[in-house]
């Protein structure tokens, strides 16, 4: 089962993105943050959903969303999933996941200020930081829930010598961004 929501009203990025599609697995609490535009058609969303969610996790049994009733009903009928539509801003419908989505939205909005017009370039690092953050409801990180092991992060790359293969500058840059995002996570 997954919950879906959108973070909208963002400043347009240099690649013209203005929204983020947030997809959270209810069991593992893992999240995917997908770049979208408010002008995307249902076909764009369907293609993105298959490319980024179905290819990694298969088709969910159930989707909970508070937007796009017509789209989700027809799309999920084709995939064989059940759609449950919740009422917007009513956490009792899907409280724990709604809280997760709110945390991601708060964290992301703070990061947009730091990353300005190229915030979309940093979205994968924000997703990475979130999925490797301890979650008290599952008593581990979402990453560990999914893969049954701790994730090696860029911070540990220098210890095993991979920086020579990847390039020290790229590793340092990623480490700095992850550190900024993790600091923002602590303050949200």
PDB file of N, CA and C in Angstrom, residues 32-98:
ATOM      1  N   UNK A  32       9.570   8.111  -2.223  1.00  0.00           N
ATOM      2  CA  UNK A  32      10.118   8.515  -3.512  1.00  0.00           C
ATOM      3  C   UNK A  32       9.632   9.930  -3.763  1.00  0.00           C
ATOM      4  N   UNK A  33      10.533  10.781  -4.203  1.00  0.00           N
ATOM      5  CA  UNK A  33      10.219  12.167  -4.522  1.00  0.00           C
ATOM      6  C   UNK A  33      10.446  12.349  -6.015  1.00  0.00           C
ATOM      7  N   UNK A  34       9.374  12.561  -6.750  1.00  0.00           N
ATOM      8  CA  UNK A  34       9.466  12.630  -8.199  1.00  0.00           C
ATOM      9  C   UNK A  34       9.200  14.048  -8.692  1.00  0.00           C
ATOM     10  N   UNK A  35      10.061  14.515  -9.575  1.00  0.00           N
ATOM     11  CA  UNK A  35       9.918  15.849 -10.161  1.00  0.00           C
ATOM     12  C   UNK A  35       8.761  15.870 -11.146  1.00  0.00           C
ATOM     13  N   UNK A  36       7.868  16.827 -10.976  1.00  0.00           N
ATOM     14  CA  UNK A  36       6.738  16.967 -11.895  1.00  0.00           C
ATOM     15  C   UNK A  36       6.471  18.447 -12.148  1.00  0.00           C
ATOM     16  N   UNK A  37       5.601  18.673 -13.095  1.00  0.00           N
ATOM     17  CA  UNK A  37       5.137  20.028 -13.413  1.00  0.00           C
ATOM     18  C   UNK A  37       3.622  20.030 -13.265  1.00  0.00           C
ATOM     19  N   UNK A  38       3.071  21.146 -12.858  1.00  0.00           N
ATOM     20  CA  UNK A  38       1.616  21.207 -12.707  1.00  0.00           C
ATOM     21  C   UNK A  38       0.912  21.016 -14.043  1.00  0.00           C
ATOM     22  N   UNK A  39       1.633  21.168 -15.134  1.00  0.00           N
ATOM     23  CA  UNK A  39       1.044  21.006 -16.463  1.00  0.00           C
ATOM     24  C   UNK A  39       1.104  19.563 -16.971  1.00  0.00           C
ATOM     25  N   UNK A  40       1.673  18.648 -16.193  1.00  0.00           N
ATOM     26  CA  UNK A  40       1.746  17.243 -16.625  1.00  0.00           C
ATOM     27  C   UNK A  40       0.349  16.679 -16.870  1.00  0.00           C
ATOM     28  N   UNK A  41       0.258  15.851 -17.883  1.00  0.00           N
ATOM     29  CA  UNK A  41      -0.997  15.156 -18.185  1.00  0.00           C
ATOM     30  C   UNK A  41      -1.038  13.833 -17.425  1.00  0.00           C
ATOM     31  N   UNK A  42      -2.195  13.203 -17.429  1.00  0.00           N
ATOM     32  CA  UNK A  42      -2.331  11.889 -16.800  1.00  0.00           C
ATOM     33  C   UNK A  42      -1.363  10.900 -17.443  1.00  0.00           C
ATOM     34  N   UNK A  43      -1.129  11.032 -18.741  1.00  0.00           N
ATOM     35  CA  UNK A  43      -0.196  10.149 -19.441  1.00  0.00           C
ATOM     36  C   UNK A  43       1.224  10.331 -18.900  1.00  0.00           C
ATOM     37  N   UNK A  44       1.641  11.591 -18.641  1.00  0.00           N
ATOM     38  CA  UNK A  44       2.961  11.850 -18.058  1.00  0.00           C
ATOM     39  C   UNK A  44       3.094  11.183 -16.694  1.00  0.00           C
ATOM     40  N   UNK A  45       2.045  11.315 -15.865  1.00  0.00           N
ATOM     41  CA  UNK A  45       2.078  10.712 -14.531  1.00  0.00           C
ATOM     42  C   UNK A  45       2.124   9.189 -14.617  1.00  0.00           C
ATOM     43  N   UNK A  46       1.350   8.618 -15.525  1.00  0.00           N
ATOM     44  CA  UNK A  46       1.334   7.161 -15.679  1.00  0.00           C
ATOM     45  C   UNK A  46       2.713   6.650 -16.097  1.00  0.00           C
ATOM     46  N   UNK A  47       3.334   7.325 -17.045  1.00  0.00           N
ATOM     47  CA  UNK A  47       4.664   6.924 -17.514  1.00  0.00           C
ATOM     48  C   UNK A  47       5.680   7.017 -16.369  1.00  0.00           C
ATOM     49  N   UNK A  48       5.665   8.123 -15.649  1.00  0.00           N
ATOM     50  CA  UNK A  48       6.584   8.330 -14.530  1.00  0.00           C
ATOM     51  C   UNK A  48       6.362   7.295 -13.428  1.00  0.00           C
ATOM     52  N   UNK A  49       5.108   6.997 -13.149  1.00  0.00           N
ATOM     53  CA  UNK A  49       4.752   6.010 -12.124  1.00  0.00           C
ATOM     54  C   UNK A  49       5.328   4.634 -12.466  1.00  0.00           C
ATOM     55  N   UNK A  50       5.183   4.239 -13.715  1.00  0.00           N
ATOM     56  CA  UNK A  50       5.708   2.936 -14.146  1.00  0.00           C
ATOM     57  C   UNK A  50       7.237   2.946 -14.128  1.00  0.00           C
ATOM     58  N   UNK A  51       7.856   4.025 -14.613  1.00  0.00           N
ATOM     59  CA  UNK A  51       9.321   4.113 -14.660  1.00  0.00           C
ATOM     60  C   UNK A  51       9.955   4.138 -13.277  1.00  0.00           C
ATOM     61  N   UNK A  52       9.346   4.822 -12.339  1.00  0.00           N
ATOM     62  CA  UNK A  52       9.989   5.049 -11.044  1.00  0.00           C
ATOM     63  C   UNK A  52       9.439   4.226  -9.885  1.00  0.00           C
ATOM     64  N   UNK A  53       8.226   3.741  -9.974  1.00  0.00           N
ATOM     65  CA  UNK A  53       7.639   3.000  -8.856  1.00  0.00           C
ATOM     66  C   UNK A  53       7.439   1.535  -9.212  1.00  0.00           C
ATOM     67  N   UNK A  54       6.696   1.279 -10.276  1.00  0.00           N
ATOM     68  CA  UNK A  54       6.408  -0.113 -10.651  1.00  0.00           C
ATOM     69  C   UNK A  54       7.689  -0.874 -10.956  1.00  0.00           C
ATOM     70  N   UNK A  55       8.646  -0.250 -11.640  1.00  0.00           N
ATOM     71  CA  UNK A  55       9.885  -0.963 -11.983  1.00  0.00           C
ATOM     72  C   UNK A  55      10.684  -1.371 -10.749  1.00  0.00           C
ATOM     73  N   UNK A  56      10.564  -0.618  -9.652  1.00  0.00           N
ATOM     74  CA  UNK A  56      11.315  -0.925  -8.433  1.00  0.00           C
ATOM     75  C   UNK A  56      10.543  -1.790  -7.443  1.00  0.00           C
ATOM     76  N   UNK A  57       9.223  -1.584  -7.380  1.00  0.00           N
ATOM     77  CA  UNK A  57       8.442  -2.205  -6.308  1.00  0.00           C
ATOM     78  C   UNK A  57       7.255  -3.029  -6.783  1.00  0.00           C
ATOM     79  N   UNK A  58       6.979  -3.038  -8.070  1.00  0.00           N
ATOM     80  CA  UNK A  58       5.797  -3.720  -8.555  1.00  0.00           C
ATOM     81  C   UNK A  58       4.564  -2.841  -8.371  1.00  0.00           C
ATOM     82  N   UNK A  59       3.415  -3.421  -8.641  1.00  0.00           N
ATOM     83  CA  UNK A  59       2.156  -2.688  -8.543  1.00  0.00           C
ATOM     84  C   UNK A  59       1.618  -2.816  -7.122  1.00  0.00           C
ATOM     85  N   UNK A  60       1.350  -1.699  -6.457  1.00  0.00           N
ATOM     86  CA  UNK A  60       0.824  -1.793  -5.093  1.00  0.00           C
ATOM     87  C   UNK A  60      -0.601  -2.339  -5.082  1.00  0.00           C
ATOM     88  N   UNK A  61      -0.945  -2.988  -3.990  1.00  0.00           N
ATOM     89  CA  UNK A  61      -2.294  -3.520  -3.820  1.00  0.00           C
ATOM     90  C   UNK A  61      -3.285  -2.371  -3.702  1.00  0.00           C
ATOM     91  N   UNK A  62      -2.852  -1.313  -3.028  1.00  0.00           N
ATOM     92  CA  UNK A  62      -3.753  -0.206  -2.726  1.00  0.00           C
ATOM     93  C   UNK A  62      -2.994   1.111  -2.771  1.00  0.00           C
ATOM     94  N   UNK A  63      -3.685   2.151  -3.230  1.00  0.00           N
ATOM     95  CA  UNK A  63      -3.128   3.502  -3.257  1.00  0.00           C
ATOM     96  C   UNK A  63      -4.088   4.416  -2.515  1.00  0.00           C
ATOM     97  N   UNK A  64      -3.529   5.229  -1.636  1.00  0.00           N
ATOM     98  CA  UNK A  64      -4.335   6.238  -0.946  1.00  0.00           C
ATOM     99  C   UNK A  64      -3.856   7.595  -1.427  1.00  0.00           C
ATOM    100  N   UNK A  65      -4.790   8.377  -1.918  1.00  0.00           N
ATOM    101  CA  UNK A  65      -4.460   9.698  -2.432  1.00  0.00           C
ATOM    102  C   UNK A  65      -5.623  10.631  -2.169  1.00  0.00           C
ATOM    103  N   UNK A  66      -5.320  11.906  -2.052  1.00  0.00           N
ATOM    104  CA  UNK A  66      -6.397  12.874  -1.864  1.00  0.00           C
ATOM    105  C   UNK A  66      -6.584  13.764  -3.085  1.00  0.00           C
ATOM    106  N   UNK A  67      -5.979  13.373  -4.189  1.00  0.00           N
ATOM    107  CA  UNK A  67      -6.107  14.162  -5.414  1.00  0.00           C
ATOM    108  C   UNK A  67      -6.298  13.269  -6.623  1.00  0.00           C
ATOM    109  N   UNK A  68      -6.877  13.839  -7.664  1.00  0.00           N
ATOM    110  CA  UNK A  68      -6.952  13.172  -8.950  1.00  0.00           C
ATOM    111  C   UNK A  68      -7.796  11.919  -8.989  1.00  0.00           C
ATOM    112  N   UNK A  69      -8.993  11.970  -8.458  1.00  0.00           N
ATOM    113  CA  UNK A  69      -9.852  10.790  -8.361  1.00  0.00           C
ATOM    114  C   UNK A  69     -10.043  10.089  -9.700  1.00  0.00           C
ATOM    115  N   UNK A  70     -10.394  10.834 -10.729  1.00  0.00           N
ATOM    116  CA  UNK A  70     -10.655  10.219 -12.027  1.00  0.00           C
ATOM    117  C   UNK A  70      -9.415   9.537 -12.589  1.00  0.00           C
ATOM    118  N   UNK A  71      -8.281  10.229 -12.518  1.00  0.00           N
ATOM    119  CA  UNK A  71      -7.045   9.656 -13.036  1.00  0.00           C
ATOM    120  C   UNK A  71      -6.709   8.360 -12.320  1.00  0.00           C
ATOM    121  N   UNK A  72      -6.701   8.391 -10.981  1.00  0.00           N
ATOM    122  CA  UNK A  72      -6.292   7.212 -10.234  1.00  0.00           C
ATOM    123  C   UNK A  72      -7.250   6.053 -10.402  1.00  0.00           C
ATOM    124  N   UNK A  73      -8.518   6.327 -10.480  1.00  0.00           N
ATOM    125  CA  UNK A  73      -9.487   5.236 -10.659  1.00  0.00           C
ATOM    126  C   UNK A  73      -9.251   4.506 -11.975  1.00  0.00           C
ATOM    127  N   UNK A  74      -9.082   5.249 -13.049  1.00  0.00           N
ATOM    128  CA  UNK A  74      -8.879   4.590 -14.344  1.00  0.00           C
ATOM    129  C   UNK A  74      -7.493   3.961 -14.447  1.00  0.00           C
ATOM    130  N   UNK A  75      -6.481   4.657 -13.952  1.00  0.00           N
ATOM    131  CA  UNK A  75      -5.118   4.149 -14.036  1.00  0.00           C
ATOM    132  C   UNK A  75      -4.953   2.871 -13.221  1.00  0.00           C
ATOM    133  N   UNK A  76      -5.410   2.875 -11.987  1.00  0.00           N
ATOM    134  CA  UNK A  76      -5.240   1.707 -11.130  1.00  0.00           C
ATOM    135  C   UNK A  76      -6.134   0.545 -11.542  1.00  0.00           C
ATOM    136  N   UNK A  77      -7.259   0.835 -12.140  1.00  0.00           N
ATOM    137  CA  UNK A  77      -8.100  -0.246 -12.651  1.00  0.00           C
ATOM    138  C   UNK A  77      -7.319  -1.028 -13.708  1.00  0.00           C
ATOM    139  N   UNK A  78      -6.590  -0.295 -14.542  1.00  0.00           N
ATOM    140  CA  UNK A  78      -5.763  -0.937 -15.564  1.00  0.00           C
ATOM    141  C   UNK A  78      -4.633  -1.762 -14.977  1.00  0.00           C
ATOM    142  N   UNK A  79      -4.101  -1.348 -13.825  1.00  0.00           N
ATOM    143  CA  UNK A  79      -3.008  -2.078 -13.174  1.00  0.00           C
ATOM    144  C   UNK A  79      -3.511  -3.155 -12.211  1.00  0.00           C
ATOM    145  N   UNK A  80      -4.793  -3.125 -11.897  1.00  0.00           N
ATOM    146  CA  UNK A  80      -5.343  -4.105 -10.970  1.00  0.00           C
ATOM    147  C   UNK A  80      -5.157  -3.750  -9.512  1.00  0.00           C
ATOM    148  N   UNK A  81      -5.025  -2.469  -9.208  1.00  0.00           N
ATOM    149  CA  UNK A  81      -4.896  -2.005  -7.824  1.00  0.00           C
ATOM    150  C   UNK A  81      -6.210  -1.405  -7.362  1.00  0.00           C
ATOM    151  N   UNK A  82      -6.333  -1.291  -6.056  1.00  0.00           N
ATOM    152  CA  UNK A  82      -7.497  -0.652  -5.455  1.00  0.00           C
ATOM    153  C   UNK A  82      -7.100   0.764  -5.050  1.00  0.00           C
ATOM    154  N   UNK A  83      -7.962   1.728  -5.316  1.00  0.00           N
ATOM    155  CA  UNK A  83      -7.683   3.115  -4.957  1.00  0.00           C
ATOM    156  C   UNK A  83      -8.603   3.535  -3.824  1.00  0.00           C
ATOM    157  N   UNK A  84      -8.011   4.109  -2.789  1.00  0.00           N
ATOM    158  CA  UNK A  84      -8.773   4.700  -1.691  1.00  0.00           C
ATOM    159  C   UNK A  84      -8.479   6.184  -1.711  1.00  0.00           C
ATOM    160  N   UNK A  85      -9.507   6.972  -1.840  1.00  0.00           N
ATOM    161  CA  UNK A  85      -9.311   8.414  -1.874  1.00  0.00           C
ATOM    162  C   UNK A  85      -9.594   8.980  -0.498  1.00  0.00           C
ATOM    163  N   UNK A  86      -8.623   9.691   0.042  1.00  0.00           N
ATOM    164  CA  UNK A  86      -8.793  10.304   1.357  1.00  0.00           C
ATOM    165  C   UNK A  86      -9.188  11.761   1.178  1.00  0.00           C
ATOM    166  N   UNK A  87      -9.667  12.346   2.236  1.00  0.00           N
ATOM    167  CA  UNK A  87     -10.022  13.757   2.213  1.00  0.00           C
ATOM    168  C   UNK A  87      -8.777  14.569   2.517  1.00  0.00           C
ATOM    169  N   UNK A  88      -8.518  15.573   1.716  1.00  0.00           N
ATOM    170  CA  UNK A  88      -7.314  16.389   1.901  1.00  0.00           C
ATOM    171  C   UNK A  88      -7.265  16.998   3.290  1.00  0.00           C
ATOM    172  N   UNK A  89      -6.059  16.983   3.855  1.00  0.00           N
ATOM    173  CA  UNK A  89      -5.778  17.597   5.150  1.00  0.00           C
ATOM    174  C   UNK A  89      -6.585  16.989   6.293  1.00  0.00           C
ATOM    175  N   UNK A  90      -6.914  15.725   6.201  1.00  0.00           N
ATOM    176  CA  UNK A  90      -7.563  15.017   7.300  1.00  0.00           C
ATOM    177  C   UNK A  90      -6.672  13.849   7.699  1.00  0.00           C
ATOM    178  N   UNK A  91      -5.699  14.094   8.588  1.00  0.00           N
ATOM    179  CA  UNK A  91      -4.722  13.075   8.944  1.00  0.00           C
ATOM    180  C   UNK A  91      -5.324  11.792   9.497  1.00  0.00           C
ATOM    181  N   UNK A  92      -6.548  11.827  10.024  1.00  0.00           N
ATOM    182  CA  UNK A  92      -7.118  10.593  10.562  1.00  0.00           C
ATOM    183  C   UNK A  92      -7.341   9.559   9.467  1.00  0.00           C
ATOM    184  N   UNK A  93      -7.444  10.000   8.208  1.00  0.00           N
ATOM    185  CA  UNK A  93      -7.643   9.073   7.102  1.00  0.00           C
ATOM    186  C   UNK A  93      -6.415   8.188   6.909  1.00  0.00           C
ATOM    187  N   UNK A  94      -5.252   8.748   7.037  1.00  0.00           N
ATOM    188  CA  UNK A  94      -4.002   8.024   6.822  1.00  0.00           C
ATOM    189  C   UNK A  94      -2.906   8.701   7.634  1.00  0.00           C
ATOM    190  N   UNK A  95      -3.152   8.896   8.906  1.00  0.00           N
ATOM    191  CA  UNK A  95      -2.370   9.731   9.805  1.00  0.00           C
ATOM    192  C   UNK A  95      -0.871   9.593   9.767  1.00  0.00           C
ATOM    193  N   UNK A  96      -0.357   8.384   9.941  1.00  0.00           N
ATOM    194  CA  UNK A  96       1.088   8.220  10.041  1.00  0.00           C
ATOM    195  C   UNK A  96       1.777   8.632   8.746  1.00  0.00           C
ATOM    196  N   UNK A  97       1.219   8.236   7.626  1.00  0.00           N
ATOM    197  CA  UNK A  97       1.830   8.571   6.344  1.00  0.00           C
ATOM    198  C   UNK A  97       1.643  10.054   6.044  1.00  0.00           C
ATOM    199  N   UNK A  98       0.497  10.603   6.416  1.00  0.00           N
ATOM    200  CA  UNK A  98       0.284  12.041   6.229  1.00  0.00           C
ATOM    201  C   UNK A  98       1.338  12.832   7.002  1.00  0.00           C
TER     202      UNK A  98
END
